[in-house]
Short mmCIF file of C-alpha atoms and ligand atoms in Angstrom, two decimals:
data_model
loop_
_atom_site.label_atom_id
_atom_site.label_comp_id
_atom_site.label_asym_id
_atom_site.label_seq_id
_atom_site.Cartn_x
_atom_site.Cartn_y
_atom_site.Cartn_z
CA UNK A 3 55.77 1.02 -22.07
CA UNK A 4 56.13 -1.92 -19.49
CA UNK A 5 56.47 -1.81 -16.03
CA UNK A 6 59.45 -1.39 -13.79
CA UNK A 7 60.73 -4.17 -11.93
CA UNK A 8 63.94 -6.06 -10.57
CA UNK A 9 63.73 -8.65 -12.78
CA UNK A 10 67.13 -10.17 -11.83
CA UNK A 11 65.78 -10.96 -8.49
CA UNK A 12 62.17 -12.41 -9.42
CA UNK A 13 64.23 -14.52 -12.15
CA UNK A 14 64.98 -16.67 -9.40
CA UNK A 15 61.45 -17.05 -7.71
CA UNK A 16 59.20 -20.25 -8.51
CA UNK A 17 56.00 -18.82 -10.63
CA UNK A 18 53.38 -18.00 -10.08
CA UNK A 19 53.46 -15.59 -7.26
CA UNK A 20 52.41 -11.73 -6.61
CA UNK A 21 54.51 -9.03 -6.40
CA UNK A 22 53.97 -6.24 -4.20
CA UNK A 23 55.85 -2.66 -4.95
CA UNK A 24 55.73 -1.15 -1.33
CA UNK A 25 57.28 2.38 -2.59
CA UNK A 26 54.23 2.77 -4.78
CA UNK A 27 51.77 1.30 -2.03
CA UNK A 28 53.63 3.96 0.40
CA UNK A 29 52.86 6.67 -2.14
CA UNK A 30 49.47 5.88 -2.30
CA UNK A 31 48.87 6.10 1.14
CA UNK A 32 50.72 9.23 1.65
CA UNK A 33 48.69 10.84 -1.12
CA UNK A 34 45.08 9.62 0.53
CA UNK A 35 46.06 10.89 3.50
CA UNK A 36 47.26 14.17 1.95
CA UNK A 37 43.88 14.46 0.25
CA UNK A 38 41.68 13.12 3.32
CA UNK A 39 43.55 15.58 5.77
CA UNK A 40 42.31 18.62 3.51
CA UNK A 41 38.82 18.06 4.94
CA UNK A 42 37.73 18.14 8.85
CA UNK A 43 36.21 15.10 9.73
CA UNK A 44 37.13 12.50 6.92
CA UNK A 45 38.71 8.87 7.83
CA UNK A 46 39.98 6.19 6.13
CA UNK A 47 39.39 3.02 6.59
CA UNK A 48 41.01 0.27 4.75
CA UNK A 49 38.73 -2.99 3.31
CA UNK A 50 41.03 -5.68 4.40
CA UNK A 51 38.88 -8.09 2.31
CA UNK A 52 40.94 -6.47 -0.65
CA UNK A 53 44.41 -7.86 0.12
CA UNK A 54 44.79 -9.56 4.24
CA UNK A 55 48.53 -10.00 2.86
CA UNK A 56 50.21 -9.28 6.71
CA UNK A 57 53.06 -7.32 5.37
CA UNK A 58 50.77 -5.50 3.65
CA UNK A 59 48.50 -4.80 6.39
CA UNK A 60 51.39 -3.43 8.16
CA UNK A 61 52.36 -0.93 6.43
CA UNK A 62 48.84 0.16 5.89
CA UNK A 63 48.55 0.28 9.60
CA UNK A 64 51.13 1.90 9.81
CA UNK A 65 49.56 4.80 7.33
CA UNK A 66 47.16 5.29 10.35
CA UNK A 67 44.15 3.77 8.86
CA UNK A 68 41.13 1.68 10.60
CA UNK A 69 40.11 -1.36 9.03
CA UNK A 70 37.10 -2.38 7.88
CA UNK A 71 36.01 -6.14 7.94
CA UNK A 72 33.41 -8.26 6.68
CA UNK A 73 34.27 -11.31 8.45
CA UNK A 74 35.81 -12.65 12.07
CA UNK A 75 38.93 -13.71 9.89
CA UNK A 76 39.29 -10.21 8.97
CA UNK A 77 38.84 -9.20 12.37
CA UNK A 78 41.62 -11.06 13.86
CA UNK A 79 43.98 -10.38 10.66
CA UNK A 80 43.46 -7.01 11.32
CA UNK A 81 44.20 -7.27 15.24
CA UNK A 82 46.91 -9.42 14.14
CA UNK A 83 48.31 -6.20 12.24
CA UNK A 84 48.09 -4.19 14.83
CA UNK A 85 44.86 -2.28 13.50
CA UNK A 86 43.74 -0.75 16.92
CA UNK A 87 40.13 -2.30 18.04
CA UNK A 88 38.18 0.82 18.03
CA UNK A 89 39.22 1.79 14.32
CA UNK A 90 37.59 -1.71 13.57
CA UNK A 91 34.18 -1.72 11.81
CA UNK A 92 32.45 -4.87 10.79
CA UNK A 93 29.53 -5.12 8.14
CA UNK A 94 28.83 -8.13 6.14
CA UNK A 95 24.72 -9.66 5.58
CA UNK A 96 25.88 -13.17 7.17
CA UNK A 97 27.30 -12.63 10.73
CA UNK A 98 27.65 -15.65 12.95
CA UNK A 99 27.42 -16.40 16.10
CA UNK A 100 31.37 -16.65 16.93
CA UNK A 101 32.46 -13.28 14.84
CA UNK A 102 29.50 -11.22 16.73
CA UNK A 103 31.13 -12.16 19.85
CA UNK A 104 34.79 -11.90 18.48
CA UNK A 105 33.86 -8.21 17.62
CA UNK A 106 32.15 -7.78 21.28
CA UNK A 107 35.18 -9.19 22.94
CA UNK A 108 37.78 -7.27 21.14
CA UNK A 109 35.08 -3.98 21.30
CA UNK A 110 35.25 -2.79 17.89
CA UNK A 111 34.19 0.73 16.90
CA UNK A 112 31.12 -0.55 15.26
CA UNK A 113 29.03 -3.53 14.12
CA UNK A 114 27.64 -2.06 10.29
CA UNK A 115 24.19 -3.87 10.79
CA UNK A 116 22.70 -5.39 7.41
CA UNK A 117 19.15 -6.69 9.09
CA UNK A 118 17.05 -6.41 12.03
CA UNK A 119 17.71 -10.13 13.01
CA UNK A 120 20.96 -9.63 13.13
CA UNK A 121 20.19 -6.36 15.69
CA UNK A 122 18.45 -8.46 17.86
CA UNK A 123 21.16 -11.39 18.05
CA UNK A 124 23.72 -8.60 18.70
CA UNK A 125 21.94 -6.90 21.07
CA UNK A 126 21.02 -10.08 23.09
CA UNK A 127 24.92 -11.60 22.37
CA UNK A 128 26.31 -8.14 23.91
CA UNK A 129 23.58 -8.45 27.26
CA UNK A 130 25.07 -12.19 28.09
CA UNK A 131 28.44 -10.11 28.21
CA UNK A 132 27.34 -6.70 29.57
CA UNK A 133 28.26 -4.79 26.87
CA UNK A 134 26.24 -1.94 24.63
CA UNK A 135 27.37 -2.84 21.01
CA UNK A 136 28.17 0.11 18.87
CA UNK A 137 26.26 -0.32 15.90
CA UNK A 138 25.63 1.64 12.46
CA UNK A 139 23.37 0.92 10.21
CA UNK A 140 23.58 -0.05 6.80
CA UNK A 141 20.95 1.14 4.37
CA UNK A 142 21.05 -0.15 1.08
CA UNK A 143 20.64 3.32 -1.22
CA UNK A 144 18.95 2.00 -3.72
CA UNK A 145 21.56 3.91 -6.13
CA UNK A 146 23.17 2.06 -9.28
CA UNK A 147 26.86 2.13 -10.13
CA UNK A 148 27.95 2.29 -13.39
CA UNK A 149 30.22 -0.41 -12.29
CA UNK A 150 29.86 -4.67 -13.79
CA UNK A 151 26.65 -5.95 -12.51
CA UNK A 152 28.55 -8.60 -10.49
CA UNK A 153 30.19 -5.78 -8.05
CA UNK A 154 27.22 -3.61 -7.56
CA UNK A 155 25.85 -3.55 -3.96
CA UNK A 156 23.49 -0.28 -3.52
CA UNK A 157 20.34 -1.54 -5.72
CA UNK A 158 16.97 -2.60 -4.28
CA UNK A 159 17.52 -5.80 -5.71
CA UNK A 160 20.64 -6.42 -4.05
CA UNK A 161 21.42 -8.20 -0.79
CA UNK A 162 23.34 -5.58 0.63
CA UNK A 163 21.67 -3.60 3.69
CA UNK A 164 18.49 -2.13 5.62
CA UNK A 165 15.85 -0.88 2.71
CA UNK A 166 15.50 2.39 3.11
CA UNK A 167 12.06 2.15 4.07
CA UNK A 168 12.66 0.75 7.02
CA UNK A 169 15.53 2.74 8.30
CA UNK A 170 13.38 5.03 10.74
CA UNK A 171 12.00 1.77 12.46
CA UNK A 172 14.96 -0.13 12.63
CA UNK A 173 16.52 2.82 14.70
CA UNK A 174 13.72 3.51 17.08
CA UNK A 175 14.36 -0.49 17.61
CA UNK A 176 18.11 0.26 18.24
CA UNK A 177 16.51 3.26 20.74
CA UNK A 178 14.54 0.65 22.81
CA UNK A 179 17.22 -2.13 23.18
CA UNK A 180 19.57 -2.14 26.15
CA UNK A 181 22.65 -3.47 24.37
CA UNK A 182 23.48 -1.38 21.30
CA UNK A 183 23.96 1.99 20.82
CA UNK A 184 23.18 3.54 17.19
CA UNK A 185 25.73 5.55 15.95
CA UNK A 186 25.65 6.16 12.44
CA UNK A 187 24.67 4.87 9.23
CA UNK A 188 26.70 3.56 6.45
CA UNK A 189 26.55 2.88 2.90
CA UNK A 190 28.66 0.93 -0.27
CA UNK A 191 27.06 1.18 -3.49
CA UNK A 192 29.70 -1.46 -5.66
CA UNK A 193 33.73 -1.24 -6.81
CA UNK A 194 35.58 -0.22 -9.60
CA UNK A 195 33.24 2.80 -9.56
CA UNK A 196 35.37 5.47 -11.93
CA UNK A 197 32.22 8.05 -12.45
CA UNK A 198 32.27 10.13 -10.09
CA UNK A 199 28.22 11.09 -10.78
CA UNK A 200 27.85 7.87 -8.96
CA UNK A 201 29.17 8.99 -5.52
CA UNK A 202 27.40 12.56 -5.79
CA UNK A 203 23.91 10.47 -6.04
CA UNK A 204 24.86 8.62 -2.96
CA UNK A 205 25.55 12.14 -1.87
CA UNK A 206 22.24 13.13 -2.58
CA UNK A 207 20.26 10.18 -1.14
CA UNK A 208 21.98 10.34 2.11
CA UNK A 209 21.62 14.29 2.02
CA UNK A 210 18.05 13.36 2.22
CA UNK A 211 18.20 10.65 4.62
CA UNK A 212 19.68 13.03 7.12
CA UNK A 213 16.98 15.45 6.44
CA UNK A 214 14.32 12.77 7.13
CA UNK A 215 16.11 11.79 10.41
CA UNK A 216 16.56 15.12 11.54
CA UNK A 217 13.17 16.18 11.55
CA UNK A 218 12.98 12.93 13.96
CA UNK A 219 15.60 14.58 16.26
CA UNK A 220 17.82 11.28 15.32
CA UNK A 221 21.44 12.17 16.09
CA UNK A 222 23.63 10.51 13.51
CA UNK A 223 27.61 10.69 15.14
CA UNK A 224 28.86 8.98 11.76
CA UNK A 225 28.06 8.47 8.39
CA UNK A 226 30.02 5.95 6.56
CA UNK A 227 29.94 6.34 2.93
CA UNK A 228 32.21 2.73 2.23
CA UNK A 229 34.70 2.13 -0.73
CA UNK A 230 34.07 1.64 -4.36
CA UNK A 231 36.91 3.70 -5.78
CA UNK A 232 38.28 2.39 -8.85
CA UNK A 233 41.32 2.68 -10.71
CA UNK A 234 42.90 2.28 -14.03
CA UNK A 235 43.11 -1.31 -15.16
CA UNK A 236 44.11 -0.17 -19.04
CA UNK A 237 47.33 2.25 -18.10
CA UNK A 238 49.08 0.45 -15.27
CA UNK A 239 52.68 2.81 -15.59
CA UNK A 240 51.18 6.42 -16.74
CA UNK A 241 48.32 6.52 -14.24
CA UNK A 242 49.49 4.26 -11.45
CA UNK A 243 47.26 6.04 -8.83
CA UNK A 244 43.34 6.50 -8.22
CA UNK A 245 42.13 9.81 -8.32
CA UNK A 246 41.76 10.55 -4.29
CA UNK A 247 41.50 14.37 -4.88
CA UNK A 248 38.61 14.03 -7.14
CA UNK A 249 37.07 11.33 -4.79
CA UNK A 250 37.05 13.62 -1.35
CA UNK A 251 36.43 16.41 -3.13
CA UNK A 252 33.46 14.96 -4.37
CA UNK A 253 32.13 14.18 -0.95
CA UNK A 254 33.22 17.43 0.83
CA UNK A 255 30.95 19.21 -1.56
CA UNK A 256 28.32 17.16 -2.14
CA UNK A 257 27.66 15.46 0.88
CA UNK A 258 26.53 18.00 3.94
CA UNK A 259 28.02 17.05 7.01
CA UNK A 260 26.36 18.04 10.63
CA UNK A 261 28.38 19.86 13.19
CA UNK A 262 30.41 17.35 14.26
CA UNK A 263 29.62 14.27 12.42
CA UNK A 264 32.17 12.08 11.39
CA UNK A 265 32.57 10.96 7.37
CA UNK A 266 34.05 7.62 7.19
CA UNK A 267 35.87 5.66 4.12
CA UNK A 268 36.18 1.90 2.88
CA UNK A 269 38.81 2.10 0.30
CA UNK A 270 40.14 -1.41 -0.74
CA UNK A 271 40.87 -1.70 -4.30
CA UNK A 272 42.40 1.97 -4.84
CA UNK A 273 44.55 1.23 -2.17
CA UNK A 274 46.29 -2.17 -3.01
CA UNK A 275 45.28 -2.59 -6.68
CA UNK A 276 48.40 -0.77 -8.59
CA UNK A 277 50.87 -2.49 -6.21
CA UNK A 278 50.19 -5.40 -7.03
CA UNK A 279 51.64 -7.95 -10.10
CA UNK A 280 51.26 -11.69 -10.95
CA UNK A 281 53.87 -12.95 -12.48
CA UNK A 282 53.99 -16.09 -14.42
CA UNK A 283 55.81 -17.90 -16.96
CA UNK A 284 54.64 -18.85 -20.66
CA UNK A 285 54.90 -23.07 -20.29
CA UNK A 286 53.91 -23.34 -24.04
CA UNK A 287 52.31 -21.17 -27.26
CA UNK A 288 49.86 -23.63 -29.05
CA UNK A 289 48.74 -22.54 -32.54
CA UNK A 290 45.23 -23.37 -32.61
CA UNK A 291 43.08 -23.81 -35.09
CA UNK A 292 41.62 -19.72 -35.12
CA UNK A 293 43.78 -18.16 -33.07
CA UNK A 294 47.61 -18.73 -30.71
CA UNK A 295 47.23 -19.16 -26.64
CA UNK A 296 49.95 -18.53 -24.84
CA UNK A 297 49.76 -21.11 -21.79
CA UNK A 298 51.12 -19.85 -18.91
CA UNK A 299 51.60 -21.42 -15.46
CA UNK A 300 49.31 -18.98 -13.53
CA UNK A 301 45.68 -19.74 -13.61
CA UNK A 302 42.11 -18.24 -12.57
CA UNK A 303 43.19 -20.04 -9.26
CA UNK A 304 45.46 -17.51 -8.60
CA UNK A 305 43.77 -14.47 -10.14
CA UNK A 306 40.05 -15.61 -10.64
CA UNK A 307 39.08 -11.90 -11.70
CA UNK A 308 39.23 -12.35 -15.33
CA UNK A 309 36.77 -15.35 -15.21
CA UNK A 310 34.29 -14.11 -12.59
CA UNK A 311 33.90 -10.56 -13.85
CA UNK A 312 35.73 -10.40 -17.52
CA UNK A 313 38.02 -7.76 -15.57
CA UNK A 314 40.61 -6.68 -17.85
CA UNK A 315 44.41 -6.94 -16.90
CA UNK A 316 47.16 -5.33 -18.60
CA UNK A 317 49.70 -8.06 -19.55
CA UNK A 318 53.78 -7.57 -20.65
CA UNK A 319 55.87 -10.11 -21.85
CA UNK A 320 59.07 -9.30 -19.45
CA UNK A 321 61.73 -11.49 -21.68
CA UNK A 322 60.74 -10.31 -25.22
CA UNK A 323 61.40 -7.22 -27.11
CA UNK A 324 60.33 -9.28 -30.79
CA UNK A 325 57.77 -8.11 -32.40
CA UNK A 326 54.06 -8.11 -31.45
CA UNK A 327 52.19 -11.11 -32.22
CA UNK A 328 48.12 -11.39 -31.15
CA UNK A 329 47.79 -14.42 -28.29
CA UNK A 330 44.87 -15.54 -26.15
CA UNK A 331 46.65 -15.76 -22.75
CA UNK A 332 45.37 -18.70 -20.85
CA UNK A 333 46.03 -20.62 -17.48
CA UNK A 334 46.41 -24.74 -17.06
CA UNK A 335 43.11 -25.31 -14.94
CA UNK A 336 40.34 -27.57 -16.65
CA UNK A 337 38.06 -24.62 -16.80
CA UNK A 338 36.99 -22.90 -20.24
CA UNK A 339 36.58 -19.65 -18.49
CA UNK A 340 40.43 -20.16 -17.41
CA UNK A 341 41.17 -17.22 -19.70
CA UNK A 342 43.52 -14.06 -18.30
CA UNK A 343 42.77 -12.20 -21.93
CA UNK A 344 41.73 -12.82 -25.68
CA UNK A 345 43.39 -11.26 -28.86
CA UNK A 346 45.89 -8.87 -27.23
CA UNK A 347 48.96 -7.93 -28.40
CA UNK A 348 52.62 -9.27 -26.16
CA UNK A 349 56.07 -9.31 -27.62
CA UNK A 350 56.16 -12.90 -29.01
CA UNK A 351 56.46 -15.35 -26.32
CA UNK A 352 58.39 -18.38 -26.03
CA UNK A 353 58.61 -20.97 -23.26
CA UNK A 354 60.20 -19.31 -19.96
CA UNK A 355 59.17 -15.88 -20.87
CA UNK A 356 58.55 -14.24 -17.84
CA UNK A 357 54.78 -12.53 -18.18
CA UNK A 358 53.39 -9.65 -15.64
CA UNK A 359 49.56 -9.44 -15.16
CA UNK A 360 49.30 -6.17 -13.86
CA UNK A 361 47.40 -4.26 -11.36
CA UNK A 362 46.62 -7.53 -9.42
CA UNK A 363 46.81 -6.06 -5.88
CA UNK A 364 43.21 -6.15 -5.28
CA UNK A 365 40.78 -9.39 -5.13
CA UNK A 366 43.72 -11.47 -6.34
CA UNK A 367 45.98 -13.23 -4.13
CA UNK A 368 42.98 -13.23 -1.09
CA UNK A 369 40.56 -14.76 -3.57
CA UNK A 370 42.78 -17.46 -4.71
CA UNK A 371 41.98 -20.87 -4.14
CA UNK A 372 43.08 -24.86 -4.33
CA UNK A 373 41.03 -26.21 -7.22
CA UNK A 374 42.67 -28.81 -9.23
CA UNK A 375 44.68 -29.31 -6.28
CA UNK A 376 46.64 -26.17 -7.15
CA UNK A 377 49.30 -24.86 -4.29
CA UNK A 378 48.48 -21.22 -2.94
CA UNK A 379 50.93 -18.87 -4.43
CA UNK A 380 53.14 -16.95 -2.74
CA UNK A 381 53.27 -12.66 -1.79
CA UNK A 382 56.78 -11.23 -1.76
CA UNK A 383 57.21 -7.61 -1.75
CA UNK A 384 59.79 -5.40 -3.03
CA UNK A 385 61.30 -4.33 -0.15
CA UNK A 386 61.95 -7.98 1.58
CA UNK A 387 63.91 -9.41 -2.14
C1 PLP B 13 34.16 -4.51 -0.54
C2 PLP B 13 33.77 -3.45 0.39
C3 PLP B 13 34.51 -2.27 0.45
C4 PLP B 13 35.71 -1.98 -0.43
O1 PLP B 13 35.38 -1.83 -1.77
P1 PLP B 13 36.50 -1.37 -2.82
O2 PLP B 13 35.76 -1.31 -4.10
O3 PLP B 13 37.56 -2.38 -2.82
O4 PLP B 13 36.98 -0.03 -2.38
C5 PLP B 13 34.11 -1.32 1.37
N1 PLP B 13 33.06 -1.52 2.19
C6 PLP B 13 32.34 -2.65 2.16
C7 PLP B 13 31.22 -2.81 3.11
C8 PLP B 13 32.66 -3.65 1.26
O5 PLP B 13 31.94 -4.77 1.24
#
């Protein structure tokens, strides 16, 4: 089975560029905030660093969700969208100078703080202005994802966050500055996570954590438990949704919530992922001397996943109903690792064909960039052709 789409109309647009299908983007974010709105307390936040496409970011605004940014960029993107300022939350290990006091001057909800150097610069960058910076708190959980090792966050080893060990000091710090105000503490163990065993240990750690802190009399308003959903990459058209019940549901009872304490989300890929589709078209099938490539005109420039990760994209020839013939699909830049998949099975492609690389929605258009002097492709979404 391929995908659905108005070929007619994309017949006419210059490849490569990504295709956005808004009804299924809508549906998704009707159905998260069916399933978040089943539990008191939850919120959704959307990682802009996923997809900063405007139109999308509209209509996700639109949906009602915060945004959640890991860089001033972001920030204004998201302003730019129309996300409200205090349902923006920044995190990111790096913060500079400029993007701390972006986030002051536009007060954000909350400044996720990876570091106690970056407390102090926040706290003294908010006294120059006279303002108490909300801040949480991230603590890196020190639990694995069963996720590729390239997109796990939440191990010791890992950049990502406050150690735990140091999580009671860091907030007595917080206590004794004028300038912030702790709030919460927040968490994002990696992405593509599918197990769902994953999120109940970061259940379990932070069940502890609160333990710890209450025994300290720490008030925690907000834990944020980030993103890290994942979806299906193998079975783009019969499961074109992440599993959002299973996801809350996992969290509402696993994770034990105070009287009144907030539970905040991150979701990025299993919002935008699905909707998303880079087309291409084959430029020419070379018969090597083991195996066929099919060259197309879309390379890791446009869709670096493949090559950074070895993610796996489904791939259709649109303009072939032959029979199946066994290509390595490849892109023009002067890369070996320019590869979008090996040995897989399309209807046999000639020059023109027009080829979908599916569920590209997420980390694909944002992370695209000019090597080999390569234009930016475009977004277009369904409802604008
Ligand atoms: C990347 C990121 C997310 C989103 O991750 P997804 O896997 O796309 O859901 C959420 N929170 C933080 C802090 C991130 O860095």
């Amino acid at each position: 089975m391929k995908g659905k789409f108005p070929i007619e109309r994309l017949k006419s647009l210059k490849t490569p560029f990504y295709y956005y299908d808004t009804d299924l983007l809508r549906e998704t974010l009707d159905t998260i905030n069916r399933e978040c709105s089943r539990h008191e307390g939850f919120c959704v936040h959307y990682a802009v660093k996923a997809n900063a496409n405007p139109k999308l970011l509209r209509i996700i605004r639109r949906a009602g969700m915060g945004a959640d940014c890991v860089s001033g960029g972001e920030i204004e993107a998201a302003l730019a969208a129309g996300f409200p300022a205090d349902k923006i939350v920044y995190a990111g290990v790096g913060k500079s100078d400029w993007e701390i006091n972006l986030g002051l001057d536009s007060d954000i909800a909350c400044f996720n703080v990876e570091s106690v150097p970056e407390l102090e610069v926040i706290n003294e960058l908010a006294e120059k202005k006279g303002k108490k910076a909300r801040v949480a708190f991230r603590i890196n959980p020190e639990v694995g994802a069963h996720t590729h090792a390239n997109i796990t966050t939440g191990l010791a080893e890992n950049k990502f966050g406050i150690a735990i060990r140091d999580m009671e000091s860091v907030i007595d710090k917080a206590a004794a500055m004028n300038n912030v105000t702790f709030v919460g503490l927040h968490f994002h163990i990696g992405s593509q996570i599918l197990d769902m065993g994953d999120f109940q240990a970061l259940c379990n750690r932070i069940n502890d954590l609160q333990t710890q802190l209450e025994k300290r009399r720490v008030i925690v308003e907000s834990i944020n438990v980030g993103g890290g959903l994942g979806i299906d990459y193998q079975h783009p058209n019969r499961v074109p949704m992440a599993d959002f019940k299973a996801y809350f549901d996992t969290y509402a009872k696993r994770l034990k919530l105070r009287p009144g304490q907030t539970l905040h989300f991150e979701l990025g890929r299993a919002v935008v992922a699905p909707c998303g589709t880079l087309f291409a078209r084959t430029l020419y099938i070379k018969e090597g001397a083991v195996k066929k490539f099919c060259i197309v005109d879309a390379g890791m420039t446009d869709l670096i996943r493949p090559a950074l990760y070895q993610a796996y994209h489904k791939i259709e020839n649109l303009s072939s109903e032959e029979p199946m013939e066994t290509y390595d699909v490849v892109g023009p830049i002067c890369e070996s690792s320019d590869v979008f998949a090996k040995q897989i099975d399309l209807n046999r492609c000639h020059r023109g064909d027009l080829i979908a690389i599916r569920s590209a929605g997420a980390y694909g258009e944002i992370m695209a960039s000019g090597y080999n002097c390569r234009p930016l492709p475009k977004g277009y979404v369904s409802e604008e052709l």
